[in-house]
Short mmCIF file of C-alpha atoms in Angstrom, two decimals:
data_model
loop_
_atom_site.label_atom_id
_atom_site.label_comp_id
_atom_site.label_asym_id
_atom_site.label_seq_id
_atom_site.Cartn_x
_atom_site.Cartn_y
_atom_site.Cartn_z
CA UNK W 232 37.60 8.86 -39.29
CA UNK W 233 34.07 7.50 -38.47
CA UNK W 234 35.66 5.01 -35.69
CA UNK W 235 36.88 8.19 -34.23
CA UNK W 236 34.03 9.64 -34.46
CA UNK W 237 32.24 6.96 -32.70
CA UNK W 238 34.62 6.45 -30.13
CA UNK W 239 34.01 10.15 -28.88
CA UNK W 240 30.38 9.76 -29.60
CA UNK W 241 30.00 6.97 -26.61
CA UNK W 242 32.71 8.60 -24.97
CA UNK W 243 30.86 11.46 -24.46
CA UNK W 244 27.74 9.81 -23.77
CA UNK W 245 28.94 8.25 -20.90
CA UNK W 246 30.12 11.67 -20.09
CA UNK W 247 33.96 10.24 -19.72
CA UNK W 248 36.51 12.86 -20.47
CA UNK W 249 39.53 11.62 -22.70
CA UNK W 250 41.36 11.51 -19.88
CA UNK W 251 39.55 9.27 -18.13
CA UNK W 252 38.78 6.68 -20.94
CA UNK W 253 42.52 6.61 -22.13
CA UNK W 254 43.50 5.36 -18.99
CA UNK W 255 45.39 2.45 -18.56
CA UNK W 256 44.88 1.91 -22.74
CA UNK W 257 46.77 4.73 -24.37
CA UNK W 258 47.74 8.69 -23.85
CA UNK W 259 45.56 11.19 -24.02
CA UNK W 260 46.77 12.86 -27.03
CA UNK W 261 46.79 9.45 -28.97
CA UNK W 262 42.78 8.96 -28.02
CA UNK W 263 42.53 12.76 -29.16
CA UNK W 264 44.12 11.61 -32.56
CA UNK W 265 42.06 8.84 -33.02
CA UNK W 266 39.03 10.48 -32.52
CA UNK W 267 40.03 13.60 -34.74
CA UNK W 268 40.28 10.85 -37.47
CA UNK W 269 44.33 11.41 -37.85
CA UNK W 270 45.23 8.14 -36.80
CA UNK W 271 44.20 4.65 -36.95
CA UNK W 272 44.35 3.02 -33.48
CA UNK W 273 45.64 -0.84 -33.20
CA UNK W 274 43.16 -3.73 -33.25
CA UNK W 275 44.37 -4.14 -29.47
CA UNK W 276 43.57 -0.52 -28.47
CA UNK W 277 40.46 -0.82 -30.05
CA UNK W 278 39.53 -3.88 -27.74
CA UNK W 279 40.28 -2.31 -25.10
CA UNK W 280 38.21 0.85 -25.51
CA UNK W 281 34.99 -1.47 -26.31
CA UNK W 282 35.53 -3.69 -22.83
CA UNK W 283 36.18 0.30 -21.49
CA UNK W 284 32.85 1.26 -22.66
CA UNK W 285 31.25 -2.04 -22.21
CA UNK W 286 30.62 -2.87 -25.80
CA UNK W 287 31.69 -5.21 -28.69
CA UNK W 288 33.45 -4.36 -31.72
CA UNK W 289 30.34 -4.63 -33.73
CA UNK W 290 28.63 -2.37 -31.51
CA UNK W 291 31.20 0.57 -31.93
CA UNK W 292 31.14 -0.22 -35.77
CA UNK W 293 27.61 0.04 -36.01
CA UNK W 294 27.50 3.47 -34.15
CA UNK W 295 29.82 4.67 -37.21
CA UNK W 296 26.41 5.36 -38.60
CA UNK W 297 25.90 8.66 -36.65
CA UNK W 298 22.58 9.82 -38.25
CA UNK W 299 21.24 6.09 -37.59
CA UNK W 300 17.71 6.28 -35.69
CA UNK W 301 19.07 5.33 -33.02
CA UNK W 302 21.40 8.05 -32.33
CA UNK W 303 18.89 10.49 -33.70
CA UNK W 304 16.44 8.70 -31.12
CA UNK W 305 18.82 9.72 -28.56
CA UNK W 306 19.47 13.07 -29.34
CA UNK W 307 15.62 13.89 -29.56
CA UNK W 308 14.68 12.58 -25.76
CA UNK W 309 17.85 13.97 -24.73
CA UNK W 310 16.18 17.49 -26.58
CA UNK W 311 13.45 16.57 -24.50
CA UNK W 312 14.90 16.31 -20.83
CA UNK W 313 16.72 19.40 -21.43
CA UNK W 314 13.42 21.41 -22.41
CA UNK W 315 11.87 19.77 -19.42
CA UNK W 316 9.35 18.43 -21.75
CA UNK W 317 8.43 15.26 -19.46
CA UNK W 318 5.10 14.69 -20.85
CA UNK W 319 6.49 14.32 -24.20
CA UNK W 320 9.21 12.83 -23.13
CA UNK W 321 6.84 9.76 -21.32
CA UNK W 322 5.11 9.49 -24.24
CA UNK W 323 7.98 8.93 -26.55
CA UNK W 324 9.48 6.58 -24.65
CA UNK W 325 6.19 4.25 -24.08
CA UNK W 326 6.26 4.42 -28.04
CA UNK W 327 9.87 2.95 -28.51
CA UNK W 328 10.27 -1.08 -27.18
CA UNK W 329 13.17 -1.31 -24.83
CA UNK W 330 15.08 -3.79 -27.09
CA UNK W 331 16.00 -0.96 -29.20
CA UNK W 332 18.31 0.32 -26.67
CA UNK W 333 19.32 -3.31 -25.17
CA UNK W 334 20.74 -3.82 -28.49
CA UNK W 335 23.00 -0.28 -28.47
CA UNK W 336 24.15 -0.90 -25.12
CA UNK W 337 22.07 1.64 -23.76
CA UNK W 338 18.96 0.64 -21.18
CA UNK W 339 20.36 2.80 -18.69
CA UNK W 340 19.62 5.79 -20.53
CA UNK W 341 15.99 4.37 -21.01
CA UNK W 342 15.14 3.79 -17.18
CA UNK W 343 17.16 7.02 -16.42
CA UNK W 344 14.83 8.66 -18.47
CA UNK W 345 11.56 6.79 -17.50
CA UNK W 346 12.63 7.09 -13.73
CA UNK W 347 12.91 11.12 -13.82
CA UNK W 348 9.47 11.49 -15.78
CA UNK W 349 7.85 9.11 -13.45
CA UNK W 350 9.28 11.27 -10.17
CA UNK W 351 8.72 14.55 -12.24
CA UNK W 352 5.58 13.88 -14.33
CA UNK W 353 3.85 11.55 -13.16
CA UNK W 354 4.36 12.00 -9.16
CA UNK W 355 5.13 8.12 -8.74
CA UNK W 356 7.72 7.93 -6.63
CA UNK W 357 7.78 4.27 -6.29
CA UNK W 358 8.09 3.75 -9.76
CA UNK W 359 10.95 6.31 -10.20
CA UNK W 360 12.81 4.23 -7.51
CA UNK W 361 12.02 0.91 -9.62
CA UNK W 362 13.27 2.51 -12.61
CA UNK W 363 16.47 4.70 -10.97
CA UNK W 364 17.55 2.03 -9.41
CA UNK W 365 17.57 -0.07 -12.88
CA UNK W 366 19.40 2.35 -14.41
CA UNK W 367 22.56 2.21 -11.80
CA UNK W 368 22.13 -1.78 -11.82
CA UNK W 369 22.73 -1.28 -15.69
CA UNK W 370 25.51 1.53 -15.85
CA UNK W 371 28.22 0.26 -17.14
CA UNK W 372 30.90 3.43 -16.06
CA UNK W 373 31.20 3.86 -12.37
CA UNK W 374 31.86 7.36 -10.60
CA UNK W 375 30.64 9.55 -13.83
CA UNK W 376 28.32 12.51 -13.89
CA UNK W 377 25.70 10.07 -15.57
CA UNK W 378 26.10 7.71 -12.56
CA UNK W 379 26.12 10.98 -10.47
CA UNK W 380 22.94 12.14 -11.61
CA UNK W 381 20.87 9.06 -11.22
CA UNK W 382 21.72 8.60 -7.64
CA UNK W 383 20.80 12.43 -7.39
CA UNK W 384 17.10 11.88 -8.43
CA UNK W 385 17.03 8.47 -6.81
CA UNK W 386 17.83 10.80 -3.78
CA UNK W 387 14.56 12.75 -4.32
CA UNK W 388 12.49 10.15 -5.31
CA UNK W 389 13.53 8.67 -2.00
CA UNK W 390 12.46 11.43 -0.40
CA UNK W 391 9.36 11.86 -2.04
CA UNK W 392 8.96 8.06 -0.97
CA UNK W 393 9.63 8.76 3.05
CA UNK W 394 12.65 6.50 3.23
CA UNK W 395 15.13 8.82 4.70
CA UNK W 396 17.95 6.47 5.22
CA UNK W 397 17.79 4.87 1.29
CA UNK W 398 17.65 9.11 0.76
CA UNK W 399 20.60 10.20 2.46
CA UNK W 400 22.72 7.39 1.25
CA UNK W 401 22.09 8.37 -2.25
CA UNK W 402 23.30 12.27 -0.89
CA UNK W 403 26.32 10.40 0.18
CA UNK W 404 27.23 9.15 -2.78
CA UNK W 405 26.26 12.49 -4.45
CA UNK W 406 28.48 14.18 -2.15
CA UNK W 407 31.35 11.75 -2.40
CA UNK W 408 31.43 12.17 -6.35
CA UNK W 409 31.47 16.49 -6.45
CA UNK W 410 34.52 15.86 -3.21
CA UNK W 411 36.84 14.27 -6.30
CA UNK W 412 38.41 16.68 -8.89
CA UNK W 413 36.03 16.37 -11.87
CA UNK W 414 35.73 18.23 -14.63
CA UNK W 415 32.71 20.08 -15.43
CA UNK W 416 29.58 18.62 -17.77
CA UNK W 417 26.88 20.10 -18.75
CA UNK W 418 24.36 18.57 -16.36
CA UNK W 419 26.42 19.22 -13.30
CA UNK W 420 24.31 22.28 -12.32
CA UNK W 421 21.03 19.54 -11.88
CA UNK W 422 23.27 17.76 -9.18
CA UNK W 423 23.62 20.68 -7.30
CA UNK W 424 20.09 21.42 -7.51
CA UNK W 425 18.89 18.51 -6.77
CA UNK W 426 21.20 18.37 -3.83
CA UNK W 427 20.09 21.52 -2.51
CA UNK W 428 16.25 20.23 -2.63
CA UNK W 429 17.90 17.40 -0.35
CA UNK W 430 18.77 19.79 1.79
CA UNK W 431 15.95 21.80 1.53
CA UNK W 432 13.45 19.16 2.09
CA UNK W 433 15.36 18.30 5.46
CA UNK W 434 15.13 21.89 6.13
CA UNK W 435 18.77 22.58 6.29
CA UNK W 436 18.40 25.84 4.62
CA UNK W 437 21.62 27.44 4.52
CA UNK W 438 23.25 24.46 3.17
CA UNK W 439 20.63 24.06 0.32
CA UNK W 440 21.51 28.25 -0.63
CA UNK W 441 25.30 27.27 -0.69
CA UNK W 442 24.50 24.34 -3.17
CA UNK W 443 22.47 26.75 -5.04
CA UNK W 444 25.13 29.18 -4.98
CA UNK W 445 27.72 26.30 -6.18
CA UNK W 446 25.03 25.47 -9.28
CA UNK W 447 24.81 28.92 -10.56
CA UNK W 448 28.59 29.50 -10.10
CA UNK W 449 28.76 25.70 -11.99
CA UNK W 450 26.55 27.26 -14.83
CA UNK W 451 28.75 30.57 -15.24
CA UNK W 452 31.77 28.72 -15.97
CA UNK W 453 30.29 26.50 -18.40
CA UNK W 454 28.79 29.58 -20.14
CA UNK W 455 25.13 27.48 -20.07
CA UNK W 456 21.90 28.79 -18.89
CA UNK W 457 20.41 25.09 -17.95
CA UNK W 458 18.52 24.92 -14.87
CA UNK W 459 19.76 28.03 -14.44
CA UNK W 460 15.96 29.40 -13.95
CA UNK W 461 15.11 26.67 -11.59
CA UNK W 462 18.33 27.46 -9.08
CA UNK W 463 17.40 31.56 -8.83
CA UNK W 464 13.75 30.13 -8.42
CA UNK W 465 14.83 27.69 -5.49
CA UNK W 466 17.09 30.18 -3.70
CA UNK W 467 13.73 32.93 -4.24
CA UNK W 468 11.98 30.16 -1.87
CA UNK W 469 14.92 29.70 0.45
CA UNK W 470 15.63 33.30 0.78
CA UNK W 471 11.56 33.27 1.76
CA UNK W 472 12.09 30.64 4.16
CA UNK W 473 15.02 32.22 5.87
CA UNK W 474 13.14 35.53 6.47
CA UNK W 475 14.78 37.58 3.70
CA UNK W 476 11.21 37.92 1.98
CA UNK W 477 11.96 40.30 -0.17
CA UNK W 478 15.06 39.37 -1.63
CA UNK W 479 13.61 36.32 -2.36
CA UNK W 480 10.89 37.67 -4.37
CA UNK W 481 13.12 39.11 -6.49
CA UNK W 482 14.83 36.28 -6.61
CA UNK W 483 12.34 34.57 -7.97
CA UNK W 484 10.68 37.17 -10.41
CA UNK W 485 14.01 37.05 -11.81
CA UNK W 486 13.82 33.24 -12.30
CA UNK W 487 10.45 33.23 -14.29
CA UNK W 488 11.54 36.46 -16.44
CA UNK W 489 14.86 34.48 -16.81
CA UNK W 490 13.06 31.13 -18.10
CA UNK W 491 10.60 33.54 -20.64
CA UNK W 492 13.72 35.26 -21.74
CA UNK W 493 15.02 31.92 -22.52
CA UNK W 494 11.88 30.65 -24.20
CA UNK W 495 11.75 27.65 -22.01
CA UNK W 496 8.00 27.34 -21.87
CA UNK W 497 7.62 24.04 -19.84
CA UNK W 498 10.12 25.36 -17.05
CA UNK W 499 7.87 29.09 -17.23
CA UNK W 500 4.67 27.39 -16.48
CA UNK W 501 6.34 24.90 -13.82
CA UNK W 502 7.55 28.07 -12.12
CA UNK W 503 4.60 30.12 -12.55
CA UNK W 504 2.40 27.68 -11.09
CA UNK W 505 4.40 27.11 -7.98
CA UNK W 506 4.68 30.80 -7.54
CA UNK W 507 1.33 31.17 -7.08
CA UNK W 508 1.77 28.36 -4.23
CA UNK W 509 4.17 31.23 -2.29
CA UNK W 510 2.27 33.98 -2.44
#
């Protein structure tokens, strides 16, 4: 039952659905089994999943221990990146030696992390390209949402940077990954917003308000409110922008009473302060 459990565990954090990791291994419903704990998979479909995930067998027996530090390690920066916590989220990281997540398999998480605090928090874009682009050199799963969403910030950070071309080649790839059927994760809505500030930064204005639209519509149908305050508050600016003035005030009133409602007190003072930028 623990191998199960840590099957779905790195599953999951590589954001692969069941589908998608039973491929060309097993069915569906026998991964399901497995990782319900109802049935013991052979030593060769075992093998398989770790070369799948790009682990060893030790590695997936050692994650069996899900409240190691490690995984609790993980779950607190993840904690953190949700909140939009970046300061904290710098700091913790600085405080924890790479090798830590070398050993689990797992440096792309790190310089994921350390890329979007560096673009976010620190307003280095240079560095946030250094570390972005580690973190795709070290992914082991190609075409995920995890893949999906580096290239997204890479795409701002480009941006940020003044390299157009390295910019709209990460859109591309953006772009080329929502075109596929995929199924919906819960940090899909920050690749439509971050898409939309693509657009928006090349002032293509309608097109940024339709990927708004998309990441709002994205967060209704997974029932989640994240970054939910920041896509009202980006279509408030667009709506601005596009001479609807109005409409976009309330638009973005809506957006910081949204993110106070929510008690998400780093997004509240992110969007407060850039309010007063407007108007």
């Amino acid at each position: 039952m623990e191998l199960g459990k840590s099957i779905k565990y790195l599953r999951t954090n590589l954001e692969l659905t069941q589908k998608q990791l039973a491929e060309g291994i097993c069915s569906q419903s026998l991964l399901s089994r497995v990782e319900q704990g109802l049935e013991i998979p052979s030593v060769i479909i075992v093998h398989n999943i770790c070369q799948k995930l790009d682990i060893t067998i030790d590695t997936l027996l050692s994650t069996s221990q899900l409240d190691s530090p490690f995984i609790q390690l993980k779950k607190e920066l993840q904690e953190l990146f949700l909140s939009h916590d970046f300061e904290t989220l710098y700091a913790s990281l600085h405080k924890k030696t790479l090798a830590l997540f070398e050993t689990h398999s797992q440096a792309t998480h790190y310089y994921f992390y350390l890329g979007v605090c560096e673009l976010l928090y620190k307003h280095h874009p240079q560095n946030a390209i250094q570390h972005l682009e580690e973190a795709l050199l070290l992914n082991a799963q190609r075409t995920t949402t995890h893949e999906t969403l580096i290239h997204s910030y890479l795409m701002l950070a480009y941006f940020e940077d003044n390299n157009d071309i390295n910019a709209l080649k990460q859109l591309n790839q953006c772009l080329l990954f929502l075109h596929k059927p995929v199924e919906a994760f819960p940090l899909m809505p920050t690749i439509y917003l971050n898409i939309a500030r693509a657009y928006a930064n090349q002032a293509e204005n309608l097109t940024a308000i339709e990927y708004l639209h998309l990441g709002i519509s994205c967060c209704q149908k997974q029932n989640s409110t994240f970054q939910l305050s920041h896509l009202f508050f980006e279509l408030g600016v667009l709506f601005i922008k596009t001479n609807r003035k109005q409409s976009g005030i309330r638009k973005i009133k809506f957006s910081l009473e949204l993110s106070s409602y929510l008690d998400e007190q780093f997004v509240t003072a992110d969007l407060t302060k850039r309010r007063k930028l407007l108007y």
